[in-house]
Tab-separated table of C-alpha atoms and ligand atoms in Angstrom:
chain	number	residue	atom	x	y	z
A	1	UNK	CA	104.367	116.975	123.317
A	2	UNK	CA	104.117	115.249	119.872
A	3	UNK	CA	105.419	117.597	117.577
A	4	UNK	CA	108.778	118.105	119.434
A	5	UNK	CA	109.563	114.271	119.899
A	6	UNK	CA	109.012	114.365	116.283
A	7	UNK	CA	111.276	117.014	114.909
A	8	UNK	CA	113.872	115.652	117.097
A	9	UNK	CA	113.768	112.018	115.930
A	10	UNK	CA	114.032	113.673	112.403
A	11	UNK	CA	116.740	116.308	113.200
A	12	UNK	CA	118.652	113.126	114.423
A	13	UNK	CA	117.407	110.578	112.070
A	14	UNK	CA	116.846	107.977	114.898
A	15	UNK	CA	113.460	107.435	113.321
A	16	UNK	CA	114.360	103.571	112.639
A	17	UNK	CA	114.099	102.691	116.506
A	18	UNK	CA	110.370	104.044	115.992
A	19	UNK	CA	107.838	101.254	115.621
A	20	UNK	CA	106.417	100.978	112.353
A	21	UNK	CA	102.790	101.925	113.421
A	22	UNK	CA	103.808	105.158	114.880
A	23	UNK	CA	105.913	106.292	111.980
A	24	UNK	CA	103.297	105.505	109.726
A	25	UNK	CA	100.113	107.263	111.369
A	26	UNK	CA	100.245	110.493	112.477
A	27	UNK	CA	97.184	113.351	113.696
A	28	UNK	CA	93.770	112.499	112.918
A	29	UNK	CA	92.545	113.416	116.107
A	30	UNK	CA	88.905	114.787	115.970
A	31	UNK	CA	88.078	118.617	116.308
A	32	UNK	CA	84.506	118.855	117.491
A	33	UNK	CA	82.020	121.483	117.585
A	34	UNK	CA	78.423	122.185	119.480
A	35	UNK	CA	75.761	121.085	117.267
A	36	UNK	CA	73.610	123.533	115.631
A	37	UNK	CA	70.850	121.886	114.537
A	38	UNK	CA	68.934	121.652	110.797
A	39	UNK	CA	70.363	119.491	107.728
A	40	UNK	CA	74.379	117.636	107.671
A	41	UNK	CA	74.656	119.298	111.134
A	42	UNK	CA	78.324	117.653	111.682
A	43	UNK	CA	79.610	117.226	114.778
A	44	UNK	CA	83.558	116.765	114.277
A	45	UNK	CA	86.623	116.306	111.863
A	46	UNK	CA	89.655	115.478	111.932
A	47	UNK	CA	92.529	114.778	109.620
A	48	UNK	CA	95.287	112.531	109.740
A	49	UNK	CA	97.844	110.709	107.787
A	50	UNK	CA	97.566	106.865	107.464
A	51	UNK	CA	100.631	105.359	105.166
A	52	UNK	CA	100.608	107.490	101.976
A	53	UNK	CA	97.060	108.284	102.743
A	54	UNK	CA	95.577	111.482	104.401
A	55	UNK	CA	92.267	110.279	106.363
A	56	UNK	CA	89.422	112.692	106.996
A	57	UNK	CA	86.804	111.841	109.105
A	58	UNK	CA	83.450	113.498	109.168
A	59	UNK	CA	81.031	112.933	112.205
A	60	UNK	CA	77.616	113.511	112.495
A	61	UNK	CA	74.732	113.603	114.826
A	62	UNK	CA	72.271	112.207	112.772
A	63	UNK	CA	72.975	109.597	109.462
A	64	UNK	CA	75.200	111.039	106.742
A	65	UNK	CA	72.692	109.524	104.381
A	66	UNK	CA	73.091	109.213	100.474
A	67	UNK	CA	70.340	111.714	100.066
A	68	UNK	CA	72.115	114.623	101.601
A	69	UNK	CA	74.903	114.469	99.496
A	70	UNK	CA	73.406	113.943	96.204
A	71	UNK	CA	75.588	115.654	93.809
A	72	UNK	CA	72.847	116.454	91.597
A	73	UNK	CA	71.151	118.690	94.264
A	74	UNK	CA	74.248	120.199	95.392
A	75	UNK	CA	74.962	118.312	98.396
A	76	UNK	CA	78.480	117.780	99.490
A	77	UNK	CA	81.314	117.678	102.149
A	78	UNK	CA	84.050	119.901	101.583
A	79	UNK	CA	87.793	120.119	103.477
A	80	UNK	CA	89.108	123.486	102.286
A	81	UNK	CA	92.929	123.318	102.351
A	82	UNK	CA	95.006	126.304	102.425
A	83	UNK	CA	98.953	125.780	101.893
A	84	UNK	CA	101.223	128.680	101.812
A	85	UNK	CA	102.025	129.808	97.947
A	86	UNK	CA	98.694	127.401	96.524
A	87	UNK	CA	95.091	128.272	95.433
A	88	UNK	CA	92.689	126.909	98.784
A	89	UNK	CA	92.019	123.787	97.117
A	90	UNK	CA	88.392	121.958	98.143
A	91	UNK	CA	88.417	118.213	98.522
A	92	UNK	CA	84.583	117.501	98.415
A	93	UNK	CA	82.841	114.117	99.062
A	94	UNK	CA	79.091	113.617	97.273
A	95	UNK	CA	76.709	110.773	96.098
A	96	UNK	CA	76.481	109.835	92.457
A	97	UNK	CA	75.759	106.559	90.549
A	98	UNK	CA	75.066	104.949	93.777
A	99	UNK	CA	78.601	105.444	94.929
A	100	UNK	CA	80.740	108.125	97.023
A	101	UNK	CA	83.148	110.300	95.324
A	102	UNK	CA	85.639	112.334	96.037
A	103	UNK	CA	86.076	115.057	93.548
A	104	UNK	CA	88.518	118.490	94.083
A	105	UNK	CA	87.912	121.350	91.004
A	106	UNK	CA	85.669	119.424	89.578
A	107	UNK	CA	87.780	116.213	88.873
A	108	UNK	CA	87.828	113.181	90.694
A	109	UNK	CA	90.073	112.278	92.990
A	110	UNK	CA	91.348	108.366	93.614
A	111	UNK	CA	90.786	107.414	96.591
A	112	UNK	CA	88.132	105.613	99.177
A	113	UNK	CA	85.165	106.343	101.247
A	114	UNK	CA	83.849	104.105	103.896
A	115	UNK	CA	81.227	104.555	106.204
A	116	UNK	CA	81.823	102.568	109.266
A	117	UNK	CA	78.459	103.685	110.580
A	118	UNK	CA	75.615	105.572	110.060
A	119	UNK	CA	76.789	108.931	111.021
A	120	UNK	CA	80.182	108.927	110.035
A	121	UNK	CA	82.425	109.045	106.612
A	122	UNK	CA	85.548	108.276	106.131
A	123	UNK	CA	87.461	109.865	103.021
A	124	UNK	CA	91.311	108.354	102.081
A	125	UNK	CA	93.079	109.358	99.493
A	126	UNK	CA	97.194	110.449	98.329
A	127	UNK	CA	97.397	113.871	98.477
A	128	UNK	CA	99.092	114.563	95.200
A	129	UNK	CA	95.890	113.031	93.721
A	130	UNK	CA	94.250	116.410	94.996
A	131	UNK	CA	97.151	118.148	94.119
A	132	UNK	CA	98.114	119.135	97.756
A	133	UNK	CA	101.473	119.614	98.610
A	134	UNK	CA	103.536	118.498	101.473
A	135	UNK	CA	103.399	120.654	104.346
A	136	UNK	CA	101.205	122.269	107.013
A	137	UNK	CA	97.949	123.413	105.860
A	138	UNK	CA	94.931	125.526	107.145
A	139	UNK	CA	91.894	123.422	106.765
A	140	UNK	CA	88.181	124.102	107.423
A	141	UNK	CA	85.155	122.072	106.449
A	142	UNK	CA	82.343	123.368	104.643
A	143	UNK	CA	78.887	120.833	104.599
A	144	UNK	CA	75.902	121.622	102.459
A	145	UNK	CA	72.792	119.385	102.736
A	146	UNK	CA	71.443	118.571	99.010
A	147	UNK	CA	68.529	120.791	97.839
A	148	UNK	CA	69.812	123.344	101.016
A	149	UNK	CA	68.182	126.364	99.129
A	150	UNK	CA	69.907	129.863	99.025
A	151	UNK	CA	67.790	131.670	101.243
A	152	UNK	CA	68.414	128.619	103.946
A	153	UNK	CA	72.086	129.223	102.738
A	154	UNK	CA	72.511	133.087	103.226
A	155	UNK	CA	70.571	132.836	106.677
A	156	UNK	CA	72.824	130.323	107.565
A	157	UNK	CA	75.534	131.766	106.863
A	158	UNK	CA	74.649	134.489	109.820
A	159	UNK	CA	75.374	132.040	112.261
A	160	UNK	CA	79.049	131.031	111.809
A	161	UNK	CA	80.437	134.066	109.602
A	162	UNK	CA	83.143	134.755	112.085
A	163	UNK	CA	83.713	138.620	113.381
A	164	UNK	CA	79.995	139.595	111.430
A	165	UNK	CA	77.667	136.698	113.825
A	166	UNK	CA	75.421	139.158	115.271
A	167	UNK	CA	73.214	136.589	116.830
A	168	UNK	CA	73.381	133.165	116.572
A	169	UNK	CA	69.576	132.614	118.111
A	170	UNK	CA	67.021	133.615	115.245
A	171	UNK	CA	67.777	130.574	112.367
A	172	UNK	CA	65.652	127.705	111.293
A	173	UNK	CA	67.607	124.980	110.522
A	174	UNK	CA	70.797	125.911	108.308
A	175	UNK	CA	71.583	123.669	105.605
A	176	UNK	CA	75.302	124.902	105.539
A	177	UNK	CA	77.659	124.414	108.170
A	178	UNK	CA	80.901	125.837	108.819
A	179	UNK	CA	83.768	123.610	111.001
A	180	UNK	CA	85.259	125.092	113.097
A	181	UNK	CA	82.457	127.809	112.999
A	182	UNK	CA	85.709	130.966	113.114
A	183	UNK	CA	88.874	130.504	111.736
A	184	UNK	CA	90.877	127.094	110.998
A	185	UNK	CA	91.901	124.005	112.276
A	186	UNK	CA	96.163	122.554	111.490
A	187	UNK	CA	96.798	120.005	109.108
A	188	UNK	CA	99.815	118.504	107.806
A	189	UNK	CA	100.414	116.575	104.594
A	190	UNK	CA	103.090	114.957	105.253
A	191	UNK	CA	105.805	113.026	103.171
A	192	UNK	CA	106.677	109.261	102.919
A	193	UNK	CA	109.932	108.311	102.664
A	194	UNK	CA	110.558	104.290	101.623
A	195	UNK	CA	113.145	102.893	104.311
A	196	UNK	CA	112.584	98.904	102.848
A	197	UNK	CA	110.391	96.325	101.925
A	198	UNK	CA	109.137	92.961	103.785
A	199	UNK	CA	110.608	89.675	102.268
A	200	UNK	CA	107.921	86.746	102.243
A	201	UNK	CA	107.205	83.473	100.982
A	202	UNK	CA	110.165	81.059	99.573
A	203	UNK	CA	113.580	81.412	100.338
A	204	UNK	CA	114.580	81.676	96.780
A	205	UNK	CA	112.732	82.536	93.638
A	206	UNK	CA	113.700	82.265	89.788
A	207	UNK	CA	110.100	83.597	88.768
A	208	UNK	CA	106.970	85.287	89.773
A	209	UNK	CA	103.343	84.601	90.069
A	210	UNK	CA	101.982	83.778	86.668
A	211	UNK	CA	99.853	86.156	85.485
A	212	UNK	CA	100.448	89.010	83.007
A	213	UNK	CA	103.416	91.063	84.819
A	214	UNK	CA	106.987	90.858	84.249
A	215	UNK	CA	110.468	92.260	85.829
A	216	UNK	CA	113.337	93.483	84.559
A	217	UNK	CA	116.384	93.082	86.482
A	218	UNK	CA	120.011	94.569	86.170
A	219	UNK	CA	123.098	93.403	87.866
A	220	UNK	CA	126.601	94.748	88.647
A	221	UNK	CA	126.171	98.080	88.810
A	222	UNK	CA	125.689	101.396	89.539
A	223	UNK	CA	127.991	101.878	86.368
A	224	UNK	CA	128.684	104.650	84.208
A	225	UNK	CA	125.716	103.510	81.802
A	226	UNK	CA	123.230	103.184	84.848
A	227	UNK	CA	122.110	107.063	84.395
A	228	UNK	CA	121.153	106.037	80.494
A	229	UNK	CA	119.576	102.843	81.551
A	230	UNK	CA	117.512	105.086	83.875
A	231	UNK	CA	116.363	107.796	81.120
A	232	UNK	CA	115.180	105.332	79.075
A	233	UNK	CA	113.404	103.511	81.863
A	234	UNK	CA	111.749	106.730	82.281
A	235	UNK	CA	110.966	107.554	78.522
A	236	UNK	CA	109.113	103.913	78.279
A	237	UNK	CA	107.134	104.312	81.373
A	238	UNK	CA	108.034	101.598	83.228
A	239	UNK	CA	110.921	100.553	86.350
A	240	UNK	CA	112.731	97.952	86.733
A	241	UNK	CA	115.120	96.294	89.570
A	242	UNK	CA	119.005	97.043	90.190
A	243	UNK	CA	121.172	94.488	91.756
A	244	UNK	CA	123.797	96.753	92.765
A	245	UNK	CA	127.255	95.998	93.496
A	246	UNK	CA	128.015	96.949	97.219
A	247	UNK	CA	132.030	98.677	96.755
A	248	UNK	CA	130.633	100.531	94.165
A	249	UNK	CA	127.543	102.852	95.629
A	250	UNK	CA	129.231	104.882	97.614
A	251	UNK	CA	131.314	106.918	94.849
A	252	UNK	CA	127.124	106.757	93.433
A	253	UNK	CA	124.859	107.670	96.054
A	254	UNK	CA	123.480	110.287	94.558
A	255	UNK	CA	122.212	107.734	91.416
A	256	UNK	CA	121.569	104.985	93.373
A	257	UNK	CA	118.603	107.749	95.046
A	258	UNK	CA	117.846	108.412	91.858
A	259	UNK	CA	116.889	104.979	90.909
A	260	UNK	CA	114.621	104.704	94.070
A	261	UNK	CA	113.078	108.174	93.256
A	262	UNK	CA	112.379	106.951	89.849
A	263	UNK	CA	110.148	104.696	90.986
A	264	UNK	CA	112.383	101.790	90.381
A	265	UNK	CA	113.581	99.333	93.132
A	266	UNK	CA	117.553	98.682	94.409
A	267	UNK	CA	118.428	95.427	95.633
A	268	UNK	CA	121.627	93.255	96.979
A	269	UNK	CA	124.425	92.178	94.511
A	270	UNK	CA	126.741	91.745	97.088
A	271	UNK	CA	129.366	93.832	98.133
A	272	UNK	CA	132.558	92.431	95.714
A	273	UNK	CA	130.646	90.171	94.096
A	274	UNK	CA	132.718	87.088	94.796
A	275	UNK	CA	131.398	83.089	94.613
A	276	UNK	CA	129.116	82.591	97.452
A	277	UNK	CA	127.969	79.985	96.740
A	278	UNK	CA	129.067	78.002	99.628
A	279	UNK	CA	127.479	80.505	102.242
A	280	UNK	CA	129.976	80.332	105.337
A	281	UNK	CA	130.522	83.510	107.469
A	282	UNK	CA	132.455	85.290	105.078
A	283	UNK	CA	129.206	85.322	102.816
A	284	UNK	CA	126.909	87.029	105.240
A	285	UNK	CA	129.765	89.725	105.405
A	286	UNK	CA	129.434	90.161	101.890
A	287	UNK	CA	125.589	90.661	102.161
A	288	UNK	CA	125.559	92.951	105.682
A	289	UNK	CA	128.055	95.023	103.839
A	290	UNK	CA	126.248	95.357	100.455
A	291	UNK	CA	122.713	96.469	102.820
A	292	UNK	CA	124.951	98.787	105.111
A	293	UNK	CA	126.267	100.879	101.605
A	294	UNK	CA	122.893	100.497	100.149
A	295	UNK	CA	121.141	102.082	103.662
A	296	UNK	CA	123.714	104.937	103.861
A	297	UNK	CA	123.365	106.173	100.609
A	298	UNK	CA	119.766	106.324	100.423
A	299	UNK	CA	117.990	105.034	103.951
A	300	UNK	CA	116.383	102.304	102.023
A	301	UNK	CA	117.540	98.677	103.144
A	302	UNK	CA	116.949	96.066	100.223
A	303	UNK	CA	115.054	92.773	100.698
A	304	UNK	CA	116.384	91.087	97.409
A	305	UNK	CA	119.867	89.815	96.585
A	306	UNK	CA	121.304	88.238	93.861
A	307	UNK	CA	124.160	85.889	94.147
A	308	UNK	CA	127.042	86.832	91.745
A	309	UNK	CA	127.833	84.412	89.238
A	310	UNK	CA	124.015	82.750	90.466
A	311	UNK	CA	126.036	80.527	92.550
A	312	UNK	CA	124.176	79.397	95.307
A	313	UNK	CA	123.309	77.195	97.920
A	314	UNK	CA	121.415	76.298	101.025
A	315	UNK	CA	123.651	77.896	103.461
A	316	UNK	CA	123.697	80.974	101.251
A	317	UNK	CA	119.840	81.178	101.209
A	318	UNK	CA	119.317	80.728	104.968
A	319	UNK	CA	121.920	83.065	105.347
A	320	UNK	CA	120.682	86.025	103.046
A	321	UNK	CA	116.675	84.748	104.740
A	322	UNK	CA	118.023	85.688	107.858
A	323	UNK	CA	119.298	89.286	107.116
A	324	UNK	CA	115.786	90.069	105.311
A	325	UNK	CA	116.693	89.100	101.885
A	326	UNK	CA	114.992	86.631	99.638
A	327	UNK	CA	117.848	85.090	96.947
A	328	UNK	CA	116.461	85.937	93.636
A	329	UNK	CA	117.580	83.999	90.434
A	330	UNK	CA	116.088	84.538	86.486
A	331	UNK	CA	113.951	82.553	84.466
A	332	UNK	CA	115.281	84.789	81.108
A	333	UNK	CA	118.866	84.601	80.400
A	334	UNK	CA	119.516	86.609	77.282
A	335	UNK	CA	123.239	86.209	77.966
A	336	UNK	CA	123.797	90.143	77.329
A	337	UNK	CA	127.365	90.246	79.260
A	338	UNK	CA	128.824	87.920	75.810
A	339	UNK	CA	127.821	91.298	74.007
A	340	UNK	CA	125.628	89.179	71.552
A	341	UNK	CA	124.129	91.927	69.313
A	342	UNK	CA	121.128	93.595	70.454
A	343	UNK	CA	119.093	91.717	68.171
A	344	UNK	CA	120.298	88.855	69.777
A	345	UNK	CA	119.270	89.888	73.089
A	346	UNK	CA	116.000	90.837	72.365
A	347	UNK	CA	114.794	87.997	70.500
A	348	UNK	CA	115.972	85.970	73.610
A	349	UNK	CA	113.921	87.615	75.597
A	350	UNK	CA	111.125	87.668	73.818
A	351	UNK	CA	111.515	83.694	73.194
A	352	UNK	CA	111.767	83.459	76.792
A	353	UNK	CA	109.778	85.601	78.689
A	354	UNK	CA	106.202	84.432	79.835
A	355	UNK	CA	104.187	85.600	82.987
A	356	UNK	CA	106.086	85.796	85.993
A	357	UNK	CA	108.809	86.082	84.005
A	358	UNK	CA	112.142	87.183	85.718
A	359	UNK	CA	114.694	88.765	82.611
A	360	UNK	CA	118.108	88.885	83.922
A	361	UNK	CA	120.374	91.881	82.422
A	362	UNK	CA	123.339	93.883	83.055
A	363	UNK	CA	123.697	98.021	83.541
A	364	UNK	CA	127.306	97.173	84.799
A	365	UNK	CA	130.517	95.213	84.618
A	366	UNK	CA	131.492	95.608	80.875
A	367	UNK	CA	130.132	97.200	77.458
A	368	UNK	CA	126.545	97.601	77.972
A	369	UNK	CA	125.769	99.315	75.039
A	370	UNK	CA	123.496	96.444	73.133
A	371	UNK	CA	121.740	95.900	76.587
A	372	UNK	CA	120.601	99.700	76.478
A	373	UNK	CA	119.295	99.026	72.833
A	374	UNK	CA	117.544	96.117	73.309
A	375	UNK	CA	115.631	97.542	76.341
A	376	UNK	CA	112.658	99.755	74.006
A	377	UNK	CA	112.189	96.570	71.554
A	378	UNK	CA	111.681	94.221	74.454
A	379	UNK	CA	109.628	96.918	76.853
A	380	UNK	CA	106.910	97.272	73.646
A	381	UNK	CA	106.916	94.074	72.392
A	382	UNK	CA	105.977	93.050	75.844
A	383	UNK	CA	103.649	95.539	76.316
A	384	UNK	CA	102.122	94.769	72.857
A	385	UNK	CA	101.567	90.952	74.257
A	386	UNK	CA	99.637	92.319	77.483
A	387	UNK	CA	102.341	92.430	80.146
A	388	UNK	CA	102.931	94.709	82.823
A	389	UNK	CA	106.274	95.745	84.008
A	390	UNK	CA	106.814	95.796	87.096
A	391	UNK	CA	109.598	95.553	90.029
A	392	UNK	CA	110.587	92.742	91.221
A	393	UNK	CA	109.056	93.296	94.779
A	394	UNK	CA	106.128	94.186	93.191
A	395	UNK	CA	106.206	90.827	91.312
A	396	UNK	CA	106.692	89.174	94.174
A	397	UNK	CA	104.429	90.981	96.608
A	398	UNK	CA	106.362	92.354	99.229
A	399	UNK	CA	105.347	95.303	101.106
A	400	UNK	CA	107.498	97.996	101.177
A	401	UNK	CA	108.255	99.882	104.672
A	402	UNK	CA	108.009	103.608	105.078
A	403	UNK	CA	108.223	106.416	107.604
A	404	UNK	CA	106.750	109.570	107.809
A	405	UNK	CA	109.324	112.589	107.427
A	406	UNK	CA	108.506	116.566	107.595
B	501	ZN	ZN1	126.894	89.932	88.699
């Protein structure tokens, strides 16, 4: 029943009625096999996807202990993952250095391992760490007891070498085990698509947490320099937050994806950017309408706005509050939209900015030429003082919401 309810909520794209714990968590159901006795004898897997995790879980009869998968006497877990048009690709768990590791061709993989109890491991870890791919996947398990010696091995092997078991009666306690014993179990990777984030804490913000990480923010577009601002974004290494401009995204869609897929975060401008700054029913308009363009162009609803002009007020916060959105101001004003000279703008910022700092900019809206040149000065002298860019969710904390999507 599960996998058709699914490809129909994603043929239709009604996913967003879904609640959040099922579209985040899918499989992970355990396969489980007879025992067989001897060394690592598991007794079930099973695979799933938690967030933009996969989870295996390994079971055993007896205690997984440290000993039996010492990496320096060969022991190990191993899923075995076979995706159409890759190289099977082992994802192995050991002991080394007192801690687990996960490690896939030899190089380690990020990720954690718990062991909730005794007998069982728990492995999580992004799948483009081990270089999977999204998409189904033929998986079996492969468990080797440290020290399991090749004679133990090859005898083994007699019991669970699919069409060639002969008998499975004769062996002393195999120090290999195969899961499923024949054949494969289904796996999917899947992928994670970011429909929003989670607003928190104050109402309105002109900084961040102190502490060594910055934002850069850029209001009133997407413009006709916003596909420059996002190359050299990308040739610095670091993102940065676009207050976009409502009216104008949907003659953009396409680059206001881009800017999400670059790992960089879109937020709420408004959608004509008038004064709001006396709220009043006209101004949630302004900020439903702004979200709705935002949402339709990418799927992603923002939980930042900025009000134009930074006119605001009470009514304005509690208003934006209410539809998600946290009103974010500056705390570094370089004053770029007076075209000051880009060394002008960067020394600004550089005057200004501390940790937590908030650097107000504009990709849109006029000339934004001497923005664009200030950006690499600013980005490395930044850098060279210890602080992290980072976007202005991050800064502030908020989750971000996702879905799982085929
Ligand atoms: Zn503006």
């Amino acid at each position: 029943m599960r996998t058709p309810v699914v490809a129909v909520c994603v043929a239709l794209s009604l996913c967003f009625a879904a609640s959040a714990s099922a579209a985040t968590t899918q499989g992970g159901e355990p396969h489980t096999v007879k025992p067989e006795g001897g060394a690592l004898d598991l007794i079930s897997s099973s695979f799933g996807q938690r967030s933009r995790e996969l989870e295996i879980v390994y079971r055993s009869a007896e205690p997984i202990t440290p000993q039996l998968l010492a990496e320096v006497n060969g022991g190990q877990i191993c899923t075995i993952f076979e995706q159409a048009s890759l190289a099977a690709r082992a994802v192995c768990v050991t002991r080394a250095d007192g801690k687990w590791r996960i490690v896939s061709r030899g190089a380690r993989v990020e990720g954690s391992v718990s062991q909730p109890r005794e007998s069982e491991l728990r492995l999580r870890f992004e799948p483009a760490e081990a270089k999977l791919k999204v998409g189904l996947a033929d998986v079996y398990v492969k468990a080797t007891a440290a020290g399991c010696s090749a004679q133990q091995a090859k005898a083994a092997k007699v019991t669970w070498s699919g069409a060639k078991i002969i008998s499975a009666a004769v062996l002393a306690l195999p120090c290999e085990h195969r899961l499923p014993r024949v054949g494969n179990y289904q796996a999917r990777v899947w992928d994670v698509a970011v429909t929003g984030c989670r607003r928190s804490g104050a109402g309105q913000v002109s900084r961040g947490p102190s502490g060594k990480r910055v934002a850069l923010t850029y209001d009133d577009g997407p413009s006709t320099y916003t596909p420059a601002f996002l190359r050299e974004l990308r040739r610095l290494g670091v993102p940065a937050t676009f207050f976009v401009i409502g009216q104008q995204v949907s003659a953009n869609a396409a680059l206001v994806r881009s800017i999400l897929r670059s790992g960089s975060m879109v937020a709420n401008h408004s959608w004509s950017h008038p004064d709001m700054g006396a709220g009043g029913a006209a101004a949630s308009t302004q900020l439903r309408e702004a979200n709705a363009a935002v949402r339709r162009a990418t799927g992603f609803t923002p939980c930042l706005f900025r009000p134009p002009y930074g006119s605001t007020g009470a009514d304005l916060v509690s208003r934006a509050n209410a539809q998600g959105m946290t009103s974010v101001l500056w705390s570094v004003d370089p004053l770029d939209w007076r075209t000051p000279g880009t060394g002008s703008i960067v020394s600004t910022v550089l005057r200004q900015a501390s940790g937590g700092a908030i650097i107000l900019s504009h990709d849109g809206g006029g000339p934004r030429s001497q923005t664009l040149a200030a950006m690499p000065q600013i980005v490395r002298t930044l850098k060279g003082r210890g602080y992290k860019f980072v976007t202005l969710t991050d800064l502030l904390g908020y989750p971000e919401r996702i879905k799982l999507v085929k």
